[in-house]
Every structure is written in structure tokens, then in C-alpha cells.
């Protein structure tokens, strides 16, 4: 019915041989329905699950291991019952001589509580303006919305490479997905399909090596600098302590005094051998307690999920129990 799109929930637990045909069918009917896909188990096709959600302006979920299906289905159901951001477009306004290449795949839909990152590469050199503008347009509840962001084209002195790595990773994942879609229908292999897959593979490997970001065709190896030989052996986990430069209020200095320390105000503790012994003992105790606090903090950080939240389970409760003790 018009203005009442169909909400389609699809569950699959295995490989599908005609992925491209399925995605084309979903895209053809995208004006009348939204597709929410669920991949059950390790054998579900990633290209199929994510592709149906992308072409059908829905949401993809993967249910593996001990995941509970009910929670993920309810999340998708909440998305289906609420208005979503659609008709998303990104436009760039740049000075003459500057071009832009989009590294992220286009965004079809965003549901309440979701966010998305867009990576793009600016090329060239401008002899005129030093500012660019990116305009994001979308529709929410049939109302058009426009947001603009102005940014400076001059790089800072210390930008680092973190964003470059993330952008390269996004482009690699996009190329990997395109390769899977190109090779999804291998019944009666055609030369054009194989040539396209080889082209994708070469681009992925070249970008992975240049950016230092792993892919399905590359991996990191360790090389001994002295012997120039590859280090072989099983992977081992090593816990590297973090050294923070923090001052603990209301505690003696770890160096046993000095301007501004607690020992300076307590003259009876800083004078004589007995006073020095007491200061040293208190400092060691404070150092051990602070080391314990750091261990608990690292445990808390390791339990945090990528979305920024924590699972309310026994492991998290143990961390707070030890902290309170």
C-alpha cells in the first residue's frame, strides 16, 4: 500500500549461490519495502546479509556462537517501527584545483541511535581559497534537512596517520565487498568475472601494503632486525603496563618530600631517620594501591564494547567489587 512500506525480515543460515540475483530483486522492490536480514551461524554469506540490508534500506544482524536471537530481532523490530533518515546525499564544494574521491560506500539509511563515518580523499593543490564545504542532505519524516560543515584545507603540523589508516581500512573493506559480489555467481565462470576479481585483488593487496592495513590477502609478519629472518612461532599475549604521569592528591610524594608535597607540611615526619622511614613506607603503600587502581582501570577498559557501553555481567561486577574493597 502507498505510504505503508512492507517490513521484510529474512533469516538464512547458509551460502546462497545466486547472491547477485537476490540483491537485484531486493533493489528492484526497494521503493515498496525495507529488508532486515539475519545471518545465523558461521556459514551465512556476509555479502548476502549486508547486501540485502543495504539495497533494501534495512539493517543487517549476525547471530553466531552464544548470541541470543531475540535481542537482535527486537533491535531490528524497533528500527522497523521508527522513522529513519533516508535519501542521504553528500556534496562537496571545493576550490579550483581540488578534487575529492569518496572512500566510503554510499549510505542508504540511518536508524535512531546509529551513526556513520564518511571518509574521502582530497587531491590536488589550490591556488585560491583555503576552505571547503561539505553538505549533507537527507529526509526525516518526509521533511528535508540540510547540514553544512566548513573545514580548512591546510593540514596541521602534527596530523598523525590514524585517520589515514581508518580511511584505508574502509576502502579495503569496500573493495573486498565488491569482489565478493562480483564472484558470487560462479556457475559457468566467465572470463570477464575472473578479470574483475583479479583487478579487485590486486588493488586490495597494493593498498594494504602501502597503508600497512591488513586485508583478506595480506597479513603482518615479524622480522628480526639483526638476522633479517622471519620470526616464527605461536602468537603470545603480553600485557604491557601503562605508565601515567598523574599526581595523587593528599598523598606523600614518591620521592620523599619536596616543595608542595605533604611531607613539607608535616615536619615531624620529614626530620630524622624515623621520619624518613615513615615517609618511605607510606610512599610504597600508595604506589602499590595506585598500581592496583591502574590494573582495575585496564580491566574496565578491556571490557568496554566498541559502542562505548558495557555488558552488565559478573565480570564487570567483580571489577567494581575489587575497586570498592
GROMACS .gro file of C-alpha atoms in nm:
model
  325
    1UNK     CA    1   0.000   0.000   0.000
    2UNK     CA    2   0.123   0.356  -0.065
    3UNK     CA    3   0.285   0.525   0.237
    4UNK     CA    4   0.287   0.191   0.419
    5UNK     CA    5   0.611   0.015   0.318
    6UNK     CA    6   0.641  -0.356   0.379
    7UNK     CA    7   0.890  -0.457   0.652
    8UNK     CA    8   1.061  -0.777   0.537
    9UNK     CA    9   1.259  -0.992   0.785
   10UNK     CA   10   1.478  -1.257   0.621
   11UNK     CA   11   1.665  -1.531   0.807
   12UNK     CA   12   1.930  -1.751   0.644
   13UNK     CA   13   2.185  -1.998   0.777
   14UNK     CA   14   2.391  -2.089   0.472
   15UNK     CA   15   2.554  -1.988   0.145
   16UNK     CA   16   2.339  -1.872  -0.147
   17UNK     CA   17   2.465  -1.935  -0.498
   18UNK     CA   18   2.276  -1.653  -0.671
   19UNK     CA   19   2.362  -1.361  -0.443
   20UNK     CA   20   2.366  -1.104  -0.724
   21UNK     CA   21   2.017  -1.202  -0.844
   22UNK     CA   22   1.880  -1.182  -0.490
   23UNK     CA   23   2.030  -0.836  -0.435
   24UNK     CA   24   1.898  -0.714  -0.769
   25UNK     CA   25   1.550  -0.833  -0.672
   26UNK     CA   26   1.569  -0.655  -0.334
   27UNK     CA   27   1.687  -0.335  -0.502
   28UNK     CA   28   1.407  -0.353  -0.761
   29UNK     CA   29   1.142  -0.355  -0.486
   30UNK     CA   30   1.320  -0.111  -0.253
   31UNK     CA   31   1.054   0.156  -0.316
   32UNK     CA   32   0.784  -0.061  -0.155
   33UNK     CA   33   0.962  -0.246   0.124
   34UNK     CA   34   1.251  -0.242   0.370
   35UNK     CA   35   1.462  -0.552   0.415
   36UNK     CA   36   1.601  -0.658   0.754
   37UNK     CA   37   1.837  -0.952   0.718
   38UNK     CA   38   1.969  -1.202   0.974
   39UNK     CA   39   2.265  -1.435   0.923
   40UNK     CA   40   2.252  -1.738   1.153
   41UNK     CA   41   2.572  -1.930   1.223
   42UNK     CA   42   2.919  -1.914   1.075
   43UNK     CA   43   2.809  -2.031   0.730
   44UNK     CA   44   2.588  -1.735   0.645
   45UNK     CA   45   2.701  -1.527   0.350
   46UNK     CA   46   2.826  -1.187   0.461
   47UNK     CA   47   2.782  -1.042   0.113
   48UNK     CA   48   2.421  -1.158   0.103
   49UNK     CA   49   2.324  -1.040   0.454
   50UNK     CA   50   2.484  -0.696   0.433
   51UNK     CA   51   2.383  -0.657   0.068
   52UNK     CA   52   2.012  -0.720   0.129
   53UNK     CA   53   2.009  -0.470   0.415
   54UNK     CA   54   2.194  -0.212   0.207
   55UNK     CA   55   1.981  -0.246  -0.106
   56UNK     CA   56   1.660  -0.271   0.094
   57UNK     CA   57   1.737   0.026   0.326
   58UNK     CA   58   1.719  -0.204   0.627
   59UNK     CA   59   1.955  -0.338   0.890
   60UNK     CA   60   2.178  -0.646   0.899
   61UNK     CA   61   2.234  -0.870   1.201
   62UNK     CA   62   2.464  -1.169   1.251
   63UNK     CA   63   2.380  -1.433   1.511
   64UNK     CA   64   2.677  -1.655   1.596
   65UNK     CA   65   2.805  -1.852   1.893
   66UNK     CA   66   2.613  -1.774   2.210
   67UNK     CA   67   2.431  -1.469   2.069
   68UNK     CA   68   2.065  -1.450   2.160
   69UNK     CA   69   1.841  -1.418   1.857
   70UNK     CA   70   1.559  -1.249   2.050
   71UNK     CA   71   1.765  -0.942   2.143
   72UNK     CA   72   1.884  -0.878   1.788
   73UNK     CA   73   1.541  -0.935   1.636
   74UNK     CA   74   1.389  -0.690   1.885
   75UNK     CA   75   1.651  -0.430   1.794
   76UNK     CA   76   1.569  -0.461   1.424
   77UNK     CA   77   1.198  -0.451   1.508
   78UNK     CA   78   1.247  -0.120   1.691
   79UNK     CA   79   1.425   0.015   1.383
   80UNK     CA   80   1.139  -0.102   1.162
   81UNK     CA   81   0.875   0.072   1.374
   82UNK     CA   82   1.051   0.409   1.391
   83UNK     CA   83   1.112   0.670   1.119
   84UNK     CA   84   1.456   0.656   0.964
   85UNK     CA   85   1.685   0.902   0.790
   86UNK     CA   86   1.666   0.835   0.414
   87UNK     CA   87   1.759   0.998   0.083
   88UNK     CA   88   2.106   1.074   0.215
   89UNK     CA   89   2.342   1.267  -0.012
   90UNK     CA   90   2.685   1.422   0.043
   91UNK     CA   91   2.802   1.715  -0.172
   92UNK     CA   92   3.146   1.877  -0.166
   93UNK     CA   93   3.226   2.239  -0.250
   94UNK     CA   94   3.599   2.283  -0.307
   95UNK     CA   95   3.827   2.548  -0.459
   96UNK     CA   96   3.954   2.508  -0.814
   97UNK     CA   97   4.229   2.251  -0.842
   98UNK     CA   98   4.098   2.030  -0.561
   99UNK     CA   99   3.909   1.708  -0.630
  100UNK     CA  100   3.753   1.457  -0.395
  101UNK     CA  101   3.731   1.075  -0.408
  102UNK     CA  102   3.474   0.909  -0.183
  103UNK     CA  103   3.630   0.615   0.003
  104UNK     CA  104   3.320   0.505   0.193
  105UNK     CA  105   3.026   0.332   0.024
  106UNK     CA  106   2.710   0.543  -0.003
  107UNK     CA  107   2.475   0.546   0.298
  108UNK     CA  108   2.117   0.449   0.221
  109UNK     CA  109   1.955   0.473   0.563
  110UNK     CA  110   2.028   0.559   0.927
  111UNK     CA  111   1.809   0.446   1.215
  112UNK     CA  112   1.766   0.616   1.557
  113UNK     CA  113   2.076   0.565   1.771
  114UNK     CA  114   2.301   0.482   1.474
  115UNK     CA  115   2.591   0.682   1.339
  116UNK     CA  116   2.807   0.655   1.032
  117UNK     CA  117   3.154   0.774   0.932
  118UNK     CA  118   3.230   0.904   0.584
  119UNK     CA  119   3.587   0.900   0.454
  120UNK     CA  120   3.701   1.092   0.148
  121UNK     CA  121   4.037   1.174  -0.007
  122UNK     CA  122   4.113   1.526  -0.127
  123UNK     CA  123   4.360   1.558  -0.414
  124UNK     CA  124   4.532   1.844  -0.590
  125UNK     CA  125   4.656   2.186  -0.490
  126UNK     CA  126   4.459   2.507  -0.474
  127UNK     CA  127   4.600   2.846  -0.557
  128UNK     CA  128   4.291   3.024  -0.431
  129UNK     CA  129   4.069   2.956  -0.131
  130UNK     CA  130   4.178   2.755   0.170
  131UNK     CA  131   3.835   2.642   0.285
  132UNK     CA  132   3.597   2.370   0.171
  133UNK     CA  133   3.237   2.285   0.247
  134UNK     CA  134   3.060   1.952   0.276
  135UNK     CA  135   2.679   1.949   0.260
  136UNK     CA  136   2.474   1.658   0.389
  137UNK     CA  137   2.111   1.638   0.279
  138UNK     CA  138   1.855   1.383   0.398
  139UNK     CA  139   1.488   1.332   0.475
  140UNK     CA  140   1.334   1.255   0.813
  141UNK     CA  141   0.959   1.202   0.847
  142UNK     CA  142   0.921   1.330   0.489
  143UNK     CA  143   1.087   1.659   0.588
  144UNK     CA  144   1.404   1.765   0.403
  145UNK     CA  145   1.702   1.853   0.621
  146UNK     CA  146   2.033   2.015   0.521
  147UNK     CA  147   2.351   2.035   0.729
  148UNK     CA  148   2.670   2.211   0.625
  149UNK     CA  149   3.023   2.187   0.760
  150UNK     CA  150   3.308   2.423   0.672
  151UNK     CA  151   3.664   2.292   0.706
  152UNK     CA  152   4.014   2.419   0.648
  153UNK     CA  153   4.218   2.268   0.366
  154UNK     CA  154   4.554   2.348   0.525
  155UNK     CA  155   4.685   2.045   0.716
  156UNK     CA  156   4.810   2.091   1.070
  157UNK     CA  157   5.173   2.031   1.155
  158UNK     CA  158   5.112   1.710   1.351
  159UNK     CA  159   4.816   1.530   1.198
  160UNK     CA  160   4.930   1.173   1.257
  161UNK     CA  161   4.824   0.880   1.044
  162UNK     CA  162   4.537   0.736   1.248
  163UNK     CA  163   4.267   0.878   1.019
  164UNK     CA  164   4.463   0.766   0.711
  165UNK     CA  165   4.471   0.409   0.843
  166UNK     CA  166   4.097   0.415   0.912
  167UNK     CA  167   4.024   0.552   0.566
  168UNK     CA  168   4.243   0.287   0.401
  169UNK     CA  169   4.070   0.016   0.604
  170UNK     CA  170   3.729   0.145   0.492
  171UNK     CA  171   3.832   0.144   0.125
  172UNK     CA  172   3.980  -0.207   0.158
  173UNK     CA  173   3.661  -0.342   0.315
  174UNK     CA  174   3.457  -0.179   0.038
  175UNK     CA  175   3.676  -0.339  -0.231
  176UNK     CA  176   3.652  -0.677  -0.058
  177UNK     CA  177   3.273  -0.650  -0.059
  178UNK     CA  178   3.266  -0.558  -0.428
  179UNK     CA  179   3.490  -0.855  -0.503
  180UNK     CA  180   3.257  -1.092  -0.317
  181UNK     CA  181   2.960  -0.959  -0.512
  182UNK     CA  182   3.147  -0.995  -0.842
  183UNK     CA  183   3.230  -1.358  -0.771
  184UNK     CA  184   2.900  -1.454  -0.605
  185UNK     CA  185   2.768  -1.620  -0.924
  186UNK     CA  186   3.042  -1.857  -1.039
  187UNK     CA  187   2.816  -2.102  -1.219
  188UNK     CA  188   2.974  -2.115  -1.563
  189UNK     CA  189   3.278  -1.897  -1.489
  190UNK     CA  190   3.319  -1.620  -1.740
  191UNK     CA  191   3.647  -1.452  -1.824
  192UNK     CA  192   3.508  -1.104  -1.751
  193UNK     CA  193   3.418  -1.206  -1.395
  194UNK     CA  194   3.762  -1.355  -1.332
  195UNK     CA  195   3.937  -1.047  -1.473
  196UNK     CA  196   3.728  -0.821  -1.249
  197UNK     CA  197   3.808  -1.033  -0.941
  198UNK     CA  198   4.180  -1.027  -1.021
  199UNK     CA  199   4.163  -0.649  -1.058
  200UNK     CA  200   3.996  -0.615  -0.718
  201UNK     CA  201   4.253  -0.847  -0.560
  202UNK     CA  202   4.547  -0.650  -0.699
  203UNK     CA  203   4.401  -0.319  -0.579
  204UNK     CA  204   4.336  -0.461  -0.233
  205UNK     CA  205   4.687  -0.601  -0.195
  206UNK     CA  206   4.854  -0.283  -0.324
  207UNK     CA  207   4.654  -0.057  -0.093
  208UNK     CA  208   4.706  -0.292   0.203
  209UNK     CA  209   5.085  -0.292   0.162
  210UNK     CA  210   5.106   0.084   0.107
  211UNK     CA  211   4.887   0.175   0.405
  212UNK     CA  212   5.002  -0.101   0.640
  213UNK     CA  213   4.645  -0.223   0.694
  214UNK     CA  214   4.568  -0.595   0.680
  215UNK     CA  215   4.322  -0.747   0.432
  216UNK     CA  216   4.196  -1.092   0.333
  217UNK     CA  217   4.505  -1.132   0.113
  218UNK     CA  218   4.773  -0.983   0.340
  219UNK     CA  219   4.898  -1.026   0.694
  220UNK     CA  220   5.158  -0.878   0.928
  221UNK     CA  221   5.480  -1.070   0.989
  222UNK     CA  222   5.757  -1.011   1.244
  223UNK     CA  223   6.118  -0.983   1.120
  224UNK     CA  224   6.427  -0.995   1.339
  225UNK     CA  225   6.620  -0.673   1.271
  226UNK     CA  226   6.960  -0.835   1.332
  227UNK     CA  227   6.925  -1.159   1.136
  228UNK     CA  228   6.665  -1.026   0.889
  229UNK     CA  229   6.479  -1.354   0.933
  230UNK     CA  230   6.106  -1.402   0.982
  231UNK     CA  231   6.015  -1.475   1.342
  232UNK     CA  232   5.818  -1.797   1.359
  233UNK     CA  233   5.617  -1.942   1.643
  234UNK     CA  234   5.275  -1.926   1.809
  235UNK     CA  235   5.117  -1.593   1.895
  236UNK     CA  236   5.170  -1.490   2.256
  237UNK     CA  237   4.975  -1.233   2.452
  238UNK     CA  238   5.183  -0.991   2.656
  239UNK     CA  239   5.043  -0.733   2.895
  240UNK     CA  240   5.230  -0.405   2.861
  241UNK     CA  241   5.196  -0.180   3.169
  242UNK     CA  242   5.087   0.178   3.111
  243UNK     CA  243   5.292   0.446   3.280
  244UNK     CA  244   5.085   0.751   3.361
  245UNK     CA  245   5.218   1.077   3.497
  246UNK     CA  246   4.947   1.164   3.748
  247UNK     CA  247   4.967   1.335   4.085
  248UNK     CA  248   4.764   1.175   4.358
  249UNK     CA  249   4.612   1.439   4.588
  250UNK     CA  250   4.657   1.414   4.964
  251UNK     CA  251   4.935   1.160   4.935
  252UNK     CA  252   5.310   1.187   5.011
  253UNK     CA  253   5.543   1.239   4.720
  254UNK     CA  254   5.707   0.918   4.594
  255UNK     CA  255   6.045   1.092   4.619
  256UNK     CA  256   6.007   1.157   4.994
  257UNK     CA  257   5.942   1.531   5.008
  258UNK     CA  258   5.998   1.845   4.813
  259UNK     CA  259   5.814   2.169   4.757
  260UNK     CA  260   5.440   2.122   4.753
  261UNK     CA  261   5.444   1.770   4.897
  262UNK     CA  262   5.253   1.656   5.204
  263UNK     CA  263   5.583   1.591   5.382
  264UNK     CA  264   5.668   1.959   5.372
  265UNK     CA  265   5.373   2.043   5.598
  266UNK     CA  266   5.439   1.752   5.835
  267UNK     CA  267   5.778   1.847   5.974
  268UNK     CA  268   5.780   1.573   6.234
  269UNK     CA  269   5.770   1.312   5.956
  270UNK     CA  270   6.040   1.471   5.744
  271UNK     CA  271   6.302   1.523   6.010
  272UNK     CA  272   6.521   1.249   6.144
  273UNK     CA  273   6.567   0.886   6.039
  274UNK     CA  274   6.235   0.779   6.188
  275UNK     CA  275   6.053   1.039   5.982
  276UNK     CA  276   6.228   0.934   5.662
  277UNK     CA  277   6.140   0.570   5.725
  278UNK     CA  278   5.774   0.656   5.772
  279UNK     CA  279   5.763   0.864   5.456
  280UNK     CA  280   5.923   0.588   5.252
  281UNK     CA  281   5.681   0.327   5.390
  282UNK     CA  282   5.379   0.544   5.315
  283UNK     CA  283   5.505   0.612   4.964
  284UNK     CA  284   5.540   0.241   4.888
  285UNK     CA  285   5.191   0.174   5.015
  286UNK     CA  286   5.047   0.449   4.799
  287UNK     CA  287   5.240   0.320   4.496
  288UNK     CA  288   5.102  -0.033   4.542
  289UNK     CA  289   4.748   0.096   4.579
  290UNK     CA  290   4.779   0.313   4.270
  291UNK     CA  291   4.920   0.019   4.072
  292UNK     CA  292   4.617  -0.184   4.178
  293UNK     CA  293   4.390   0.100   4.064
  294UNK     CA  294   4.560   0.100   3.724
  295UNK     CA  295   4.508  -0.275   3.688
  296UNK     CA  296   4.137  -0.235   3.761
  297UNK     CA  297   4.113   0.053   3.515
  298UNK     CA  298   4.276  -0.153   3.241
  299UNK     CA  299   4.032  -0.436   3.313
  300UNK     CA  300   3.742  -0.194   3.288
  301UNK     CA  301   3.868  -0.058   2.955
  302UNK     CA  302   3.917  -0.411   2.815
  303UNK     CA  303   3.554  -0.496   2.895
  304UNK     CA  304   3.415  -0.191   2.713
  305UNK     CA  305   3.242  -0.266   2.384
  306UNK     CA  306   3.303  -0.077   2.060
  307UNK     CA  307   2.976   0.114   2.105
  308UNK     CA  308   3.104   0.257   2.436
  309UNK     CA  309   2.883   0.054   2.670
  310UNK     CA  310   2.945  -0.245   2.897
  311UNK     CA  311   2.764  -0.575   2.945
  312UNK     CA  312   2.614  -0.594   3.294
  313UNK     CA  313   2.761  -0.929   3.386
  314UNK     CA  314   2.958  -1.088   3.668
  315UNK     CA  315   3.296  -0.988   3.522
  316UNK     CA  316   3.210  -0.618   3.529
  317UNK     CA  317   3.069  -0.653   3.881
  318UNK     CA  318   3.396  -0.809   4.000
  319UNK     CA  319   3.592  -0.505   3.881
  320UNK     CA  320   3.375  -0.264   4.082
  321UNK     CA  321   3.375  -0.501   4.380
  322UNK     CA  322   3.756  -0.501   4.393
  323UNK     CA  323   3.763  -0.124   4.348
  324UNK     CA  324   3.528  -0.075   4.641
  325UNK     CA  325   3.727  -0.315   4.852
   0.00000   0.00000   0.00000
